[in-house]
CSV table of C-alpha atoms in Angstrom, one decimal:
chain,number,residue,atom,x,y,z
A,40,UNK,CA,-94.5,-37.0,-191.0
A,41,UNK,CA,-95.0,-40.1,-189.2
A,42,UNK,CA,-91.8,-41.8,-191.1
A,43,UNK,CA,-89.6,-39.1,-188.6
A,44,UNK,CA,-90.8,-40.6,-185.2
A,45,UNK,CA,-88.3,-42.4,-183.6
A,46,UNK,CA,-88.4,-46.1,-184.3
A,47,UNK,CA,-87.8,-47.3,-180.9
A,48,UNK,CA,-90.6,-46.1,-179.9
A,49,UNK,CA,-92.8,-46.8,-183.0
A,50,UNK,CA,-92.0,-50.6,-182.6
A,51,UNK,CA,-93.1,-50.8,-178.7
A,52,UNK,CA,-96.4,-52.5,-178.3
A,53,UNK,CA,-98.9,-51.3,-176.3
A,54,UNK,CA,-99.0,-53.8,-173.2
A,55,UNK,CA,-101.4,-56.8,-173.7
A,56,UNK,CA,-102.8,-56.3,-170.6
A,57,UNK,CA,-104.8,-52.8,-171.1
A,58,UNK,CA,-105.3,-54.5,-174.5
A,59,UNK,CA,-107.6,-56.8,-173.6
A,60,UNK,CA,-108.7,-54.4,-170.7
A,61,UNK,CA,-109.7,-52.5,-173.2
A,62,UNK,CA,-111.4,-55.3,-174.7
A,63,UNK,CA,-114.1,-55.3,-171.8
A,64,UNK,CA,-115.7,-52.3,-172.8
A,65,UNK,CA,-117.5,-53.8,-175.8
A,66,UNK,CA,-119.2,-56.5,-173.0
A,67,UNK,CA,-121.1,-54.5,-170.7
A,68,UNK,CA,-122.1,-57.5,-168.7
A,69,UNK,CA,-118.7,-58.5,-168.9
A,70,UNK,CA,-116.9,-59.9,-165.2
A,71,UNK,CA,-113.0,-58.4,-165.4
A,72,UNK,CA,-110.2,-60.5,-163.5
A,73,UNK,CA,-107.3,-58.5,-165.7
A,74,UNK,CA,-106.6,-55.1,-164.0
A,75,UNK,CA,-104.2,-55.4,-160.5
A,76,UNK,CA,-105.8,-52.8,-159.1
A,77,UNK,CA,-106.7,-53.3,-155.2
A,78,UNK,CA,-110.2,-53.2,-154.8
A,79,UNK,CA,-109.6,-51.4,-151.2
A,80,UNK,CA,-109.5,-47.7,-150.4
A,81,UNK,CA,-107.0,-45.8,-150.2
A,82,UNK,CA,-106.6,-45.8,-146.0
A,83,UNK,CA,-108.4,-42.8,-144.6
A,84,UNK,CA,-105.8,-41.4,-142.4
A,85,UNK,CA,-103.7,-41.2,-146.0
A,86,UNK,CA,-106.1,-39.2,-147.8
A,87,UNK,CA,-106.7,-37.0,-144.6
A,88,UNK,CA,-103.0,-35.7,-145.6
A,89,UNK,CA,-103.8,-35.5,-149.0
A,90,UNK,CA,-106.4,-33.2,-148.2
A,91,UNK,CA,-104.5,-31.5,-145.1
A,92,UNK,CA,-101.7,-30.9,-147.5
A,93,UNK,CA,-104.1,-29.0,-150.1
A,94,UNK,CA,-105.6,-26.9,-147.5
A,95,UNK,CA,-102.2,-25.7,-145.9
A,96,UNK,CA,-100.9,-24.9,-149.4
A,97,UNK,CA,-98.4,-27.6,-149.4
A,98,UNK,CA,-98.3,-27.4,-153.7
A,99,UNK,CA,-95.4,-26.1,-154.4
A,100,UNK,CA,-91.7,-28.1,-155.7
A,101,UNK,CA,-90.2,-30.4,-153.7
A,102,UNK,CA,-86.5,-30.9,-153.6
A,103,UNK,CA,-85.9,-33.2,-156.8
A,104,UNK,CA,-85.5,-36.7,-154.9
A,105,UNK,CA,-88.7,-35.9,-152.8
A,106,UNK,CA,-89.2,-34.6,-149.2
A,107,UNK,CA,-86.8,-35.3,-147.1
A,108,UNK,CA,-89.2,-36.1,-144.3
A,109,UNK,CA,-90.1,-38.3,-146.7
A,110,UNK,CA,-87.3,-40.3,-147.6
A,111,UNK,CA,-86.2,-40.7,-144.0
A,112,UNK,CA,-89.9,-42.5,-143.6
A,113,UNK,CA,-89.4,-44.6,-146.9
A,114,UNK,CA,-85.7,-46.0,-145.7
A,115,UNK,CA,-86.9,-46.4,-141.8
A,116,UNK,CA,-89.7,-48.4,-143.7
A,117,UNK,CA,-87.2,-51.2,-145.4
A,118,UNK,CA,-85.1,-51.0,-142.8
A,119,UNK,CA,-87.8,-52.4,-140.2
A,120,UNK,CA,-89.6,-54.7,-142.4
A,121,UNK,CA,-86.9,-55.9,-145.1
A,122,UNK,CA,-83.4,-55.4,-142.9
A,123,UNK,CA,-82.2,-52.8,-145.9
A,124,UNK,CA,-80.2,-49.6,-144.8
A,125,UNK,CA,-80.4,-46.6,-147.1
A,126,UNK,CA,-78.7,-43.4,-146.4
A,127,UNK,CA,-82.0,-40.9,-147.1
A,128,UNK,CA,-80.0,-37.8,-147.8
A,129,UNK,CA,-78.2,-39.7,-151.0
A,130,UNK,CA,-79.4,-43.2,-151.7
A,131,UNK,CA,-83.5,-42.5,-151.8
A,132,UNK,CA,-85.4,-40.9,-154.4
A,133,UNK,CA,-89.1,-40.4,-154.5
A,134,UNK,CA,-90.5,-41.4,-157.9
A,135,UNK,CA,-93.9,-40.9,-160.0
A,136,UNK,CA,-94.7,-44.9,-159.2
A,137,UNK,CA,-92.6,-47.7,-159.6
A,138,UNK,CA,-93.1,-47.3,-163.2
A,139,UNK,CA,-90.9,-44.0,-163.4
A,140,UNK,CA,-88.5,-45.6,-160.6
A,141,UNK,CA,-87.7,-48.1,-163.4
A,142,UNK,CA,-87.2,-45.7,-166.4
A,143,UNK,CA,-85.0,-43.9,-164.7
A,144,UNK,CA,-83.2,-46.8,-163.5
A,145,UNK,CA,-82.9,-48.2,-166.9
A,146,UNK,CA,-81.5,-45.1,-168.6
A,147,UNK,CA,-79.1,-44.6,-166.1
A,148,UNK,CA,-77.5,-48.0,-166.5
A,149,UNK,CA,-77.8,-49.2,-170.0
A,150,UNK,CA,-76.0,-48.3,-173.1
A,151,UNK,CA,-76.3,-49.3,-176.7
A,152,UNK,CA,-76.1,-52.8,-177.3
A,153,UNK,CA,-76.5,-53.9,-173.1
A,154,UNK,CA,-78.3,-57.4,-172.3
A,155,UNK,CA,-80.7,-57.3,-169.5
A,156,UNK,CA,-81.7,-60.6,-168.2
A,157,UNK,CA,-85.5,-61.2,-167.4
A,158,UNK,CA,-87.6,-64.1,-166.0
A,159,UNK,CA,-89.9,-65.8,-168.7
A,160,UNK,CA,-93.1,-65.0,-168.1
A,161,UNK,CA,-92.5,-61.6,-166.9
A,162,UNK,CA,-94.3,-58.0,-166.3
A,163,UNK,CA,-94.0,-56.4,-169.9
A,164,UNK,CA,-93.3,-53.1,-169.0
A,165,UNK,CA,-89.6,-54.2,-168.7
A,166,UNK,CA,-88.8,-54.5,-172.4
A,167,UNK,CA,-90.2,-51.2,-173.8
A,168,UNK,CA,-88.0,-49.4,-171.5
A,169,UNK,CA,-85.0,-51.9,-172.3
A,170,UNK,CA,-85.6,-51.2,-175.9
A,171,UNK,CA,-86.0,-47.4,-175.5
A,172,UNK,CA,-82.1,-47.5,-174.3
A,173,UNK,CA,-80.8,-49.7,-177.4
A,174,UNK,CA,-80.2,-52.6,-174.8
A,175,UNK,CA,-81.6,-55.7,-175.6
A,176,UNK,CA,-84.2,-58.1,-172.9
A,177,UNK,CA,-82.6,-61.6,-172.9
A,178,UNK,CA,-85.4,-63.7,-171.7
A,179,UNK,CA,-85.4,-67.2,-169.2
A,180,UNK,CA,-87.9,-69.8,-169.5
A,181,UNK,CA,-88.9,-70.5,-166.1
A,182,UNK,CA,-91.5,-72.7,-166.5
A,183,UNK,CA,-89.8,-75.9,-165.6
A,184,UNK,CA,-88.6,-74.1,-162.3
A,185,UNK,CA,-91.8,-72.8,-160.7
A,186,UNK,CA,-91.3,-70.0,-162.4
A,187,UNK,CA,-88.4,-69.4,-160.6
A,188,UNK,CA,-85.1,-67.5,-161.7
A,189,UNK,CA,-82.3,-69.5,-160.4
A,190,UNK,CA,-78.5,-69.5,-160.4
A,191,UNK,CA,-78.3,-72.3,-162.7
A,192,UNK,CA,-80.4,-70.5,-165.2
A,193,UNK,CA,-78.9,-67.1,-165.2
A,194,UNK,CA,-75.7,-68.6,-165.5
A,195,UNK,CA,-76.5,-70.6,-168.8
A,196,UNK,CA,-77.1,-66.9,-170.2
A,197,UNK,CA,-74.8,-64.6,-168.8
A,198,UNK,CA,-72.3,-63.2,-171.7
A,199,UNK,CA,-70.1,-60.3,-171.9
A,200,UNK,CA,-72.7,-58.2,-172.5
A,201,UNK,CA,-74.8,-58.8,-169.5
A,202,UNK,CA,-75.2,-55.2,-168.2
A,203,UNK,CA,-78.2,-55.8,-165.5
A,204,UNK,CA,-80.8,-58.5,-164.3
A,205,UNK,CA,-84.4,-57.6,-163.3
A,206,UNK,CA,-85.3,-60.1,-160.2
A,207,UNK,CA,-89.0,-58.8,-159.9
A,208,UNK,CA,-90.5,-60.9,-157.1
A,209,UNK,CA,-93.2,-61.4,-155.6
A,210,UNK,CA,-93.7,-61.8,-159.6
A,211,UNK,CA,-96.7,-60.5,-162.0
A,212,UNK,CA,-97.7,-62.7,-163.5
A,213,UNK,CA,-97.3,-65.8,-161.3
A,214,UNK,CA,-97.1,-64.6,-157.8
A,215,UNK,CA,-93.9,-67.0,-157.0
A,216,UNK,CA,-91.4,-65.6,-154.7
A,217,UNK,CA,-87.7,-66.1,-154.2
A,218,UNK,CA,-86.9,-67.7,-150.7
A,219,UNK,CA,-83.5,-66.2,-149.1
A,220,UNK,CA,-82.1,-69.8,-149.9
A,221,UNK,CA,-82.5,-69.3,-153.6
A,222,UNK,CA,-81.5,-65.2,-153.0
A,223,UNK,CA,-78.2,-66.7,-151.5
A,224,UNK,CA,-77.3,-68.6,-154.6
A,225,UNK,CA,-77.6,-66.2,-157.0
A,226,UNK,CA,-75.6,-63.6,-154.8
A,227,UNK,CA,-73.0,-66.2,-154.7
A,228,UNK,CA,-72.9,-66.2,-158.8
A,229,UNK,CA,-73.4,-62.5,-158.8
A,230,UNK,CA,-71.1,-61.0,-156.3
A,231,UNK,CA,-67.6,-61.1,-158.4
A,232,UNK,CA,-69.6,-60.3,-161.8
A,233,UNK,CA,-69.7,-56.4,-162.7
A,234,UNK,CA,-73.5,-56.8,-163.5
A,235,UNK,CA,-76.5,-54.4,-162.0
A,236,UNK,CA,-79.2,-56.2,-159.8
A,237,UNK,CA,-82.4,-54.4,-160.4
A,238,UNK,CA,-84.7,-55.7,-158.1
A,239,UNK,CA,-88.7,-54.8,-158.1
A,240,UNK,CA,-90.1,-55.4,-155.1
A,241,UNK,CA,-93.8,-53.4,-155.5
A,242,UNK,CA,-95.3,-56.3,-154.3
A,243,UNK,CA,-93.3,-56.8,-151.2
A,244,UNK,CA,-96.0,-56.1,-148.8
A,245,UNK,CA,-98.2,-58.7,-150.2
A,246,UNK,CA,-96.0,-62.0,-149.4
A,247,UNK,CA,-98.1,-64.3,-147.8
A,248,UNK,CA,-96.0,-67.3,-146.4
A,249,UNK,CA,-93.5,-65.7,-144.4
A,250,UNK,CA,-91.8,-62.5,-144.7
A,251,UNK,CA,-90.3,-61.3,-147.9
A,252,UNK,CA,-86.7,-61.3,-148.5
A,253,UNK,CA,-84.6,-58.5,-150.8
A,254,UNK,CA,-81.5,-59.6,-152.7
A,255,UNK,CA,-80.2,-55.9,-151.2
A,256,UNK,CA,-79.8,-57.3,-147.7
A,257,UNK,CA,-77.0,-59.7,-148.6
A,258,UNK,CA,-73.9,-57.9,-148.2
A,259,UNK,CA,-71.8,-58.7,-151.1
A,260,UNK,CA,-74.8,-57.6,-153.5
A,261,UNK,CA,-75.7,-54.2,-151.6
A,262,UNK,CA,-73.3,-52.4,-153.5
A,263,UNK,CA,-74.5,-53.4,-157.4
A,264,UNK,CA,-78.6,-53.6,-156.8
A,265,UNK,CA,-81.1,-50.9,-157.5
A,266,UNK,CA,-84.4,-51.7,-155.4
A,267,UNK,CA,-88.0,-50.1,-156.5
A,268,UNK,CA,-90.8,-49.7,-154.6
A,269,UNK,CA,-94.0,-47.9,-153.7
A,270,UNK,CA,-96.8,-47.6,-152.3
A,271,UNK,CA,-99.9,-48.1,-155.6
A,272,UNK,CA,-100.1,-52.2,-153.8
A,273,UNK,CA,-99.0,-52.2,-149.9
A,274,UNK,CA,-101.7,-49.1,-149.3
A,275,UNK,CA,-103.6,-49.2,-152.0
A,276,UNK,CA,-102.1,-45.7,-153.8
A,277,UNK,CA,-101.9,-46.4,-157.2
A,278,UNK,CA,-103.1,-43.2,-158.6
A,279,UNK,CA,-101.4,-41.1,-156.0
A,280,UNK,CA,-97.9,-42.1,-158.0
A,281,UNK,CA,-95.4,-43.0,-155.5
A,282,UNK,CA,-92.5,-44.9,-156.0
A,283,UNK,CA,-89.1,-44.8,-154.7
A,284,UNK,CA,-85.6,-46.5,-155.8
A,285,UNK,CA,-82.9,-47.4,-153.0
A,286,UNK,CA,-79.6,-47.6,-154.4
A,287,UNK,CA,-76.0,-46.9,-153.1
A,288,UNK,CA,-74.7,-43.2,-152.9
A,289,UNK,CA,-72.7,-43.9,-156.7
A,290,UNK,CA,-75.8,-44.9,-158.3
A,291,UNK,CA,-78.3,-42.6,-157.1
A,292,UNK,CA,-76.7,-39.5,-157.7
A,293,UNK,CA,-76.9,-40.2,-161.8
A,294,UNK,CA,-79.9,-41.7,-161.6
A,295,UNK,CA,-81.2,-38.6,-160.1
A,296,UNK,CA,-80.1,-36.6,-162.8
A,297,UNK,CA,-82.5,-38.3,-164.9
A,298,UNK,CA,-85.5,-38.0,-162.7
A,299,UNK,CA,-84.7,-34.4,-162.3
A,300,UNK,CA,-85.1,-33.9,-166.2
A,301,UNK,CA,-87.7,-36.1,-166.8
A,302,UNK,CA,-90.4,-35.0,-163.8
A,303,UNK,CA,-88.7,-32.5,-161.8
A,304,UNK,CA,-90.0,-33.9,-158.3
A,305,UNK,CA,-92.9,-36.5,-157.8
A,306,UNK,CA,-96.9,-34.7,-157.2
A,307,UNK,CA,-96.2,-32.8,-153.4
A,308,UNK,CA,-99.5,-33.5,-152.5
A,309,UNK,CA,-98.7,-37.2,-152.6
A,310,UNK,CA,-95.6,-36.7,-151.1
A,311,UNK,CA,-97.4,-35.8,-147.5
A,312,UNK,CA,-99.6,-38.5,-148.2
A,313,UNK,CA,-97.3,-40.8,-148.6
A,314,UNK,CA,-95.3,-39.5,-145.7
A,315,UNK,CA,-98.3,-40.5,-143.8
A,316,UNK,CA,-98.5,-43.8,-144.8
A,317,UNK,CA,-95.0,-44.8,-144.2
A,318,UNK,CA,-95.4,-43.0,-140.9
A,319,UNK,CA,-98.0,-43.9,-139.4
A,320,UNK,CA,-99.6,-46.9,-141.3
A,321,UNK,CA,-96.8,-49.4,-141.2
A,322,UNK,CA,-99.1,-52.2,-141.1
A,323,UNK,CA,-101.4,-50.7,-143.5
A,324,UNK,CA,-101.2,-53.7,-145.7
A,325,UNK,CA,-101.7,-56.5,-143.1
A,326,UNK,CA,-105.4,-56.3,-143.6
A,327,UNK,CA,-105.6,-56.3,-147.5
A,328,UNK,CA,-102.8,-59.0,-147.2
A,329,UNK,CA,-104.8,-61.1,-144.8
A,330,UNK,CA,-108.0,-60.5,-147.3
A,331,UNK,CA,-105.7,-61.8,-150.9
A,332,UNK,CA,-104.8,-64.8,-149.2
A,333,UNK,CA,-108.1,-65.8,-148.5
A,334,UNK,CA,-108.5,-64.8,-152.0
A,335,UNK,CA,-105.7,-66.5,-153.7
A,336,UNK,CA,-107.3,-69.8,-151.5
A,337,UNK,CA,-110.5,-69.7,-153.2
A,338,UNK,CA,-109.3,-69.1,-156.8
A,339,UNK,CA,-106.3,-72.0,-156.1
A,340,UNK,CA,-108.9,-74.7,-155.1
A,341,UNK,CA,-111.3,-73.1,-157.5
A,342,UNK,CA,-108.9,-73.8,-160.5
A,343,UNK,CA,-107.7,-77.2,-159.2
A,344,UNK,CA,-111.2,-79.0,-159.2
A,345,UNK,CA,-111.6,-77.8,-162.8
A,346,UNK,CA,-108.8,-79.6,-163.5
A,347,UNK,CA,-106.3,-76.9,-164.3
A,348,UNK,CA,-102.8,-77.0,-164.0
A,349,UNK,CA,-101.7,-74.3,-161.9
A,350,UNK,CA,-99.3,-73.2,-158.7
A,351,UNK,CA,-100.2,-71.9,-155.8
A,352,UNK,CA,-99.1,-68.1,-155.6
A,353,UNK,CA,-97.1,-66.6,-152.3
A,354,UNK,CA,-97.4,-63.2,-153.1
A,355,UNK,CA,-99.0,-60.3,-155.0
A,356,UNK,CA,-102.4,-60.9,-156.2
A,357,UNK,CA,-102.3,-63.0,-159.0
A,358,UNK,CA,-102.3,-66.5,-160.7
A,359,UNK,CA,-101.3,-67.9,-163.8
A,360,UNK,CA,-103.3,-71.3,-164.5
A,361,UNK,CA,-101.8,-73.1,-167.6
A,362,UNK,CA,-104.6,-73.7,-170.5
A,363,UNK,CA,-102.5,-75.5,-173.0
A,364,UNK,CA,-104.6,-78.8,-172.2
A,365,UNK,CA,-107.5,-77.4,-174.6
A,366,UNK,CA,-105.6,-77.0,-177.6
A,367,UNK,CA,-106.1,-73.5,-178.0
A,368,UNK,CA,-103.7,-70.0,-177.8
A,369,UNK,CA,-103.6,-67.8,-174.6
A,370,UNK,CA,-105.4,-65.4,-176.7
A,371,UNK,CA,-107.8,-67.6,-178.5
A,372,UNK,CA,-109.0,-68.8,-175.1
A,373,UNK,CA,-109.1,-65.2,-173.6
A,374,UNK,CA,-111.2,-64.5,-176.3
A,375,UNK,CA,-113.7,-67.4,-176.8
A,376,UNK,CA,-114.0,-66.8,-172.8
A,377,UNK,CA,-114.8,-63.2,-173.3
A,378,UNK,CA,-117.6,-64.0,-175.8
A,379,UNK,CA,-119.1,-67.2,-174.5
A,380,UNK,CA,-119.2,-66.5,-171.0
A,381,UNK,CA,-118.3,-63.0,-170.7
A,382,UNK,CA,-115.5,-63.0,-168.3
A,383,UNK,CA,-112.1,-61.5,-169.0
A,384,UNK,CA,-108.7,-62.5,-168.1
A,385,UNK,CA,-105.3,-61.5,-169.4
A,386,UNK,CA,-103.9,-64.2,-172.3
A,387,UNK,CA,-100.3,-65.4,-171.2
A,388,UNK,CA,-98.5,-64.1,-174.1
A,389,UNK,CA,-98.5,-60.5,-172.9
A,390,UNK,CA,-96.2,-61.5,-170.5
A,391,UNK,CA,-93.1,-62.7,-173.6
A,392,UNK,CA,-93.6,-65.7,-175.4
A,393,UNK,CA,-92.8,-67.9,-172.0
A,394,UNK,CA,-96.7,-66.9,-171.0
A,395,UNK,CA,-98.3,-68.4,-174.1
A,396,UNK,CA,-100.4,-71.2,-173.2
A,397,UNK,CA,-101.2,-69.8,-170.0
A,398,UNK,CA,-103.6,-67.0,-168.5
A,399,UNK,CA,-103.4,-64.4,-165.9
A,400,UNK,CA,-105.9,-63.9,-163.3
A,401,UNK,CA,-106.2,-61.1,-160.8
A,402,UNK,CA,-107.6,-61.6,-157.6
A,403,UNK,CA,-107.7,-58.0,-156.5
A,404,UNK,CA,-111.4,-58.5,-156.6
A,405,UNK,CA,-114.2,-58.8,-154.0
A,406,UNK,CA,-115.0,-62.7,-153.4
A,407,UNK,CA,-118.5,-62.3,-154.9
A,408,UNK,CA,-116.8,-61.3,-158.5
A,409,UNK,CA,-114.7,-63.8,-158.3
A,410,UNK,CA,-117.1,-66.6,-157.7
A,411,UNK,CA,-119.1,-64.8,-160.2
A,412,UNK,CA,-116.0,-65.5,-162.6
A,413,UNK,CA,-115.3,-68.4,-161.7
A,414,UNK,CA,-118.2,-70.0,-162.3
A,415,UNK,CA,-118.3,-68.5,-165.5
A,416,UNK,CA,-114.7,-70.3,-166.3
A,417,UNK,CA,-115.7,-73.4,-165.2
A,418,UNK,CA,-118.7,-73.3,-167.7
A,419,UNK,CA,-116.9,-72.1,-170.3
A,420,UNK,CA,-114.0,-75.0,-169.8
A,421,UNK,CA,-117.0,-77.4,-169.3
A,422,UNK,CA,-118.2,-76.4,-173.1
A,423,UNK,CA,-114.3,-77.2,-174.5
């Protein structure tokens, strides 16, 4: 029977990263840096409504794009910190993560045959989805650029059937932002093109040299971009599933068609959590923010006098030193890491083939595994 299941989605790969999470198991002595996962709590006073929400019964449907009380908190919260304006009542819906944000995205915008430019090395949960909806990912090699998607480059691979490009910044896997200089010029290329902007912005909260900037707050490009969010990385909520997509009134209304068939209405119960974060933890992040930069510090100087190649990250909580020096794959060095020194990181090619030669650490770890790590690697490299 296996010959009927739909070929889509027998071809999709499960994501490199949870396969060498997955890996780790086998090495119970085994340091992970692979998982973005904040090591912090989920923030008391959230979990107090978690819990408040149980006990008052509060499990029952919500409307389909979330509370409303809800929605009102999510687009005051871009509004104060990001300069976006969403109308709540028909431009905000409450997802199940950022990950459902973008599937719902996706199949409301692409069609058989579609192009959807990405940024080379990229998160891979882009192309499954992109796949799923017969469109096709059309990667950039940003390598040269910092690992930046410019104007230049997405010009060079615009054709006429360019439906949508994915600006996901502060980026897994390299942590490089866009600065509103570099936002400006691809609005000016954009603004007269009839192509979607989807733009991830999960790791918004976690920008550490100045404030982050959303492609949705220039004017002309308002009216074409689809911004995701959440909450899993600015409060630490990942398994409380709450994500949210901000999009004009023309988009979100089909979009919400396919959320309503596919989940109904994100978990209450993290609804009213959520509602408390917004709320009344605005600054939630600044700690955990304040903590990955000291972070990201260490592992930066740590890679540099081993004599990696590597950038410094400006947001999220990873970094992507380049191995290629050693003459071995992303994987093969993963792997001969994993059994010599028992430390795993995530081989660059599970983010397209613009990772490979590269690796992907996670800093979303207390200091004292990271040294731990670290010290590991720098054995290990010692040994090549």
């Amino acid at each position: 029977m296996e010959n009927l299941i739909n070929d889509r989605v027998k071809n999709i790969q499960i994501s490199g990263i949870r396969k060498f999470y997955n890996l780790v198991v086998n090495y119970k002595d085994a340091v992970s840096l692979t998982i973005g996962q904040p090591d912090f709590t989920t923030p008391e006073h959230v979990k107090e409504a978690g819990i408040r929400a149980i006990n008052e019964n509060k499990t029952s449907y919500t409307q389909n794009a979330g509370l409303i009380e809800l929605r009102k908190a999510a687009a005051d919260f871009v509004y104060n910190k990001y300069g976006l304006l969403y109308n709540p009542e028909n431009e905000v819906i409450t997802t199940n993560g950022a990950s459902e944000a973008l599937d719902i995205t996706f199949r409301t915008i692409l069609s058989e045959g579609c192009e959807v430019i990405l940024p080379g090395p990229v998160y891979p949960g882009y192309e499954p989805i992109i796949k799923l909806c017969g469109a096709e990912p059309v990667y950039i090699n940003t390598c040269n650029s910092g690992f930046k998607l410019t104007a230049e480059l997405i010009e060079s691979h615009i054709t006429d059937n360019t439906r949508c490009i994915v600006i996901p910044y502060p980026s897994n896997p390299t942590g490089c932002v866009l600065d509103s200089d570099e936002l400006l010029k691809i609005g000016q290329l954009l603004k007269d093109k009839n192509i979607f902007i989807v733009s991830d912005e999960i790791y918004s909260e976690l920008t550490f040299d100045g404030k982050h900037n959303s492609i949705a707050s220039i004017p002309d490009l308002r009216n074409k971009t689809i911004v995701i969010n959440g909450l899993s990385k600015s409060h630490s909520m990942t398994g409380w599933r709450i994500g949210f997509t901000f999009a004009p009134e023309y988009i979100t209304k089909h979009m919400l068609k396919v959320h309503q068939y596919n989940a109904t209405c994100a978990s209450t119960i993290s609804q009213y959590a959520a509602f408390e974060a917004l709320k009344n933890g605005l600054n939630d992040a600044e700690a955990m923010r304040n903590e990955y930069r000291k972070r990201r510090d260490y592992v930066y100087d740590r890679l540099v006098s081993m004599g990696l190649d590597v950038n410094k990250p400006s947001g999220a909580f990873y970094i992507f030193p380049s191995v290629k020096k050693f003459g071995l794959t992303s994987f093969e060095f993963a792997s001969k890491l994993l059994e010599q020194e028992r430390v795993a990181v995530v081989p660059g090619d599970a983010f397209s083939i613009y990772g490979e030669g590269y690796i992907r650490i996670s800093y979303a770890y207390s200091m004292e595994i990271l040294e731990e790590g670290l010290n590991r690697l720098q054995k290990f490299i010692l040994s090549l």
